[in-house]
Short mmCIF file of C-alpha atoms and ligand atoms in Angstrom, two decimals:
data_model
loop_
_atom_site.label_atom_id
_atom_site.label_comp_id
_atom_site.label_asym_id
_atom_site.label_seq_id
_atom_site.Cartn_x
_atom_site.Cartn_y
_atom_site.Cartn_z
CA MET A 3 27.91 -10.42 1.52
CA LYS A 4 26.62 -8.62 -1.58
CA ARG A 5 23.81 -6.22 -0.80
CA ILE A 6 20.90 -5.74 -3.21
CA VAL A 7 18.03 -3.32 -2.71
CA TRP A 8 14.61 -3.62 -4.29
CA TYR A 9 12.19 -0.72 -4.06
CA ILE A 10 8.50 -1.59 -4.05
CA GLN A 11 5.94 0.96 -5.17
CA CYS A 12 2.26 0.40 -4.93
CA GLU A 13 -0.81 2.04 -6.45
CA LEU A 14 -3.37 3.47 -4.06
CA PRO A 15 -5.69 0.49 -3.67
CA ALA A 16 -9.18 0.61 -5.08
CA VAL A 17 -12.07 -0.43 -2.84
CA LEU A 18 -15.31 -2.32 -3.32
CA ARG A 19 -18.43 -0.65 -1.99
CA TYR A 20 -22.09 -0.19 -2.79
CA CYS A 21 -22.71 2.51 -5.43
CA LYS A 22 -26.10 4.20 -5.08
CA SER A 23 -26.13 5.36 -8.73
CA CYS A 24 -25.29 1.92 -10.09
CA GLY A 25 -27.48 0.16 -7.50
CA THR A 26 -24.86 -2.50 -6.92
CA LYS A 27 -21.40 -3.08 -5.45
CA ARG A 28 -18.72 -1.46 -7.58
CA GLU A 29 -14.99 -0.87 -7.62
CA TYR A 30 -14.03 2.66 -6.58
CA ARG A 31 -10.68 4.11 -7.60
CA CYS A 32 -8.79 6.30 -5.12
CA SER A 33 -8.22 9.74 -6.69
CA GLY A 34 -5.38 10.56 -4.30
CA GLN A 35 -7.08 13.91 -3.70
CA PHE A 36 -8.45 15.33 -0.50
CA ARG A 37 -11.45 17.54 0.01
CA VAL A 38 -10.97 20.00 2.85
CA ASN A 39 -14.01 21.89 4.06
CA ALA A 40 -13.59 24.67 6.61
CA GLN A 41 -16.73 25.97 8.26
CA ARG A 42 -16.30 28.61 10.89
CA LYS A 43 -13.91 27.05 13.36
CA HIS A 44 -14.35 23.47 12.22
CA LEU A 45 -12.74 21.34 9.59
CA ASP A 46 -13.84 18.27 7.68
CA ILE A 47 -11.40 16.29 5.56
CA TRP A 48 -12.18 13.48 3.14
CA LEU A 49 -10.25 11.36 0.68
CA ILE A 50 -12.07 11.20 -2.66
CA TYR A 51 -12.92 7.96 -4.49
CA ARG A 52 -14.77 7.50 -7.78
CA CYS A 53 -16.93 4.65 -9.05
CA LEU A 54 -15.12 3.09 -12.02
CA HIS A 55 -18.44 2.45 -13.72
CA CYS A 56 -20.41 5.72 -13.37
CA ASP A 57 -17.82 8.14 -11.93
CA ALA A 58 -19.97 8.80 -8.83
CA THR A 59 -17.91 10.27 -6.00
CA TRP A 60 -17.50 8.73 -2.60
CA ASN A 61 -15.73 10.62 0.16
CA LEU A 62 -13.87 8.62 2.78
CA PRO A 63 -14.09 10.62 6.03
CA ILE A 64 -10.66 11.37 7.48
CA CYS A 65 -11.57 14.05 10.03
CA SER A 66 -15.05 15.20 11.00
CA ARG A 67 -15.75 18.49 12.69
CA ILE A 68 -12.32 18.89 14.22
CA ARG A 69 -11.32 22.28 15.59
CA SER A 70 -9.28 24.22 13.00
CA VAL A 71 -6.80 25.36 15.63
CA GLY A 72 -6.28 21.76 16.69
CA ILE A 73 -4.62 20.69 13.45
CA ASP A 74 -0.94 21.27 12.75
CA ALA A 75 -0.48 23.91 9.99
CA ASP A 76 2.07 21.81 8.08
CA LEU A 77 -0.23 18.80 8.16
CA LEU A 78 -3.16 20.87 6.92
CA GLU A 79 -0.97 22.17 4.09
CA ARG A 80 -0.21 18.58 3.09
CA TYR A 81 -3.95 17.84 2.88
CA HIS A 82 -4.45 20.95 0.74
CA ASN A 83 -1.61 19.84 -1.55
CA ASN A 84 -2.91 16.26 -1.88
CA ASP A 85 0.30 14.90 -0.41
CA ARG A 86 0.82 11.45 -1.92
CA LYS A 87 2.24 9.81 1.24
CA LEU A 88 -0.63 11.13 3.31
CA ALA A 89 -3.17 9.86 0.76
CA ALA A 90 -1.47 6.45 0.83
CA GLN A 91 -1.51 6.39 4.63
CA HIS A 92 -5.32 6.73 4.61
CA ALA A 93 -5.98 4.65 1.49
CA LEU A 94 -4.01 1.80 3.10
CA ASN A 95 -5.75 2.07 6.46
CA MET A 96 -7.78 -1.14 6.25
CA GLY A 97 -9.56 -0.48 9.54
CA LEU A 98 -10.73 2.96 8.43
CA LEU A 99 -11.95 1.60 5.08
CA ARG A 100 -13.88 -1.28 6.65
CA GLN A 101 -15.46 1.04 9.22
CA ASN A 102 -16.81 2.99 6.28
CA GLY A 103 -18.24 0.04 4.41
CA ALA A 104 -15.44 -0.32 1.88
CA ILE A 105 -13.51 -3.50 1.15
CA PRO A 106 -9.95 -2.74 0.02
CA CYS A 107 -8.77 -4.49 -3.15
CA VAL A 108 -5.24 -5.90 -3.35
CA PRO A 109 -3.14 -3.12 -4.92
CA ALA A 110 -0.93 -3.56 -7.98
CA PHE A 111 2.77 -2.99 -7.29
CA THR A 112 6.08 -2.65 -9.10
CA VAL A 113 9.52 -3.83 -7.99
CA ALA A 114 12.58 -1.84 -9.08
CA GLY A 115 16.14 -3.01 -8.48
CA GLU A 116 18.88 -5.16 -9.98
CA ASN A 117 18.36 -8.86 -10.54
CA LEU A 118 20.00 -11.32 -8.18
CA PRO A 119 23.49 -12.27 -9.37
CA THR A 120 24.51 -15.89 -9.79
CA GLY A 121 26.54 -17.03 -6.82
CA GLY A 122 25.74 -15.79 -3.40
CA PRO A 123 24.80 -15.40 -0.70
CA VAL A 124 23.03 -12.07 -1.14
CA GLU A 125 21.59 -9.77 1.47
CA LEU A 126 18.34 -8.65 -0.13
CA HIS A 127 16.60 -5.53 1.17
CA LEU A 128 12.96 -4.90 0.28
CA ILE A 129 12.11 -1.25 0.85
CA CYS A 130 8.90 0.74 0.47
CA ASP A 131 7.94 4.22 1.70
CA TYR A 132 5.32 2.93 4.11
CA PRO A 133 3.92 -0.46 5.16
CA LEU A 134 2.05 -2.04 2.24
CA PRO A 135 -0.67 -4.72 2.21
CA VAL A 136 1.50 -6.74 -0.17
CA LYS A 137 3.07 -10.03 0.82
CA VAL A 138 6.85 -10.46 0.68
CA SER A 139 6.22 -13.73 -1.16
CA ALA A 140 4.26 -11.86 -3.88
CA VAL A 141 7.23 -9.51 -4.42
CA LEU A 142 9.66 -12.45 -4.66
CA ARG A 143 7.40 -14.33 -7.07
CA GLN A 144 6.90 -11.32 -9.32
CA LYS A 145 10.55 -10.23 -9.45
CA LEU A 146 12.05 -13.74 -9.66
CA ASN A 147 9.26 -15.07 -11.90
CA LEU A 148 8.56 -18.04 -9.64
CA SER A 149 5.55 -20.25 -9.20
CA CYS A 150 4.13 -20.68 -5.69
CA ARG A 151 5.56 -24.19 -5.61
CA MET A 152 9.08 -23.06 -6.62
CA LEU A 153 9.08 -20.30 -4.01
CA ASN A 154 7.87 -22.72 -1.31
CA GLN A 155 10.73 -25.08 -2.16
CA LEU A 156 13.32 -22.30 -1.89
CA ILE A 157 11.95 -21.24 1.48
CA ASP A 158 11.62 -24.82 2.78
CA SER A 159 15.23 -25.57 1.79
CA GLY A 160 16.45 -22.40 3.52
CA SER A 161 17.66 -20.82 0.25
CA ILE A 162 15.54 -17.77 1.01
CA LYS A 163 15.48 -16.80 4.67
CA GLY A 164 14.14 -13.94 6.72
CA ALA A 165 15.26 -12.87 10.18
CA PRO A 166 14.45 -15.37 12.97
CA GLY A 167 10.73 -15.37 13.66
CA ILE A 168 9.85 -13.97 10.22
CA HIS A 169 7.55 -16.21 8.19
CA VAL A 170 8.50 -15.18 4.65
CA LEU A 171 5.35 -16.63 3.07
CA GLU A 172 2.95 -14.79 5.36
CA GLN A 173 4.82 -11.57 6.10
CA LYS A 174 3.52 -8.33 4.55
CA LEU A 175 5.87 -5.51 3.63
CA PRO A 176 6.57 -3.56 6.81
CA GLY A 177 8.51 -0.74 5.10
CA HIS A 178 11.92 -2.45 5.17
CA ILE A 179 12.71 -6.12 5.44
CA THR A 180 15.99 -7.98 4.94
CA LEU A 181 16.24 -11.47 3.48
CA THR A 182 19.20 -13.74 2.86
CA VAL A 183 19.26 -15.51 -0.49
CA GLN A 184 21.60 -18.46 -1.08
CA ASN A 185 23.30 -19.73 -4.23
CA ASP A 186 20.71 -22.14 -5.50
CA ALA A 187 18.03 -19.42 -5.52
CA THR A 188 20.21 -16.99 -7.46
CA ASP A 189 20.93 -19.61 -10.13
CA LEU A 190 17.33 -19.40 -11.28
ZN1 ZN B 209 -21.46 3.67 -9.88
#
């Protein structure tokens, strides 16, 4: 079976939260930068967000008052260097965001990889660096330029299938997922 790989990349999602300067709920963009504050033997780490409207800063707490010796030196270095994967890990932590009064927005994403050939079947791999809050169906619709209705038909007819137990329409990107795509879907 022909094997095709699509790589999905996603922006760090913005959040909605109350902005004191604006006096209303605003969209905050994730800067992808950390603030690390070392005081005596304790460390605080935040991920920095900015109000799109007035540029006010909001710091998402990552670690509060942890003991400096308790953090792995390599990990601390990654915070100092604003490691992109680490920023994504926190910016995509929906529980952490909600705990801090922020509602995550659905992130924009891009799909890179060759188009499906005519004929089939094809083993289609969707790969991203870390689990993303993006539905598999959204990736298929964007890359194949399908309406919801067309995608539903292809899934109902079994032309696009996931592994047993995988509900393609509801599944979010886990990091790597394999689908099987049959002829009639690749003729699109
Ligand atoms: Zn503001």
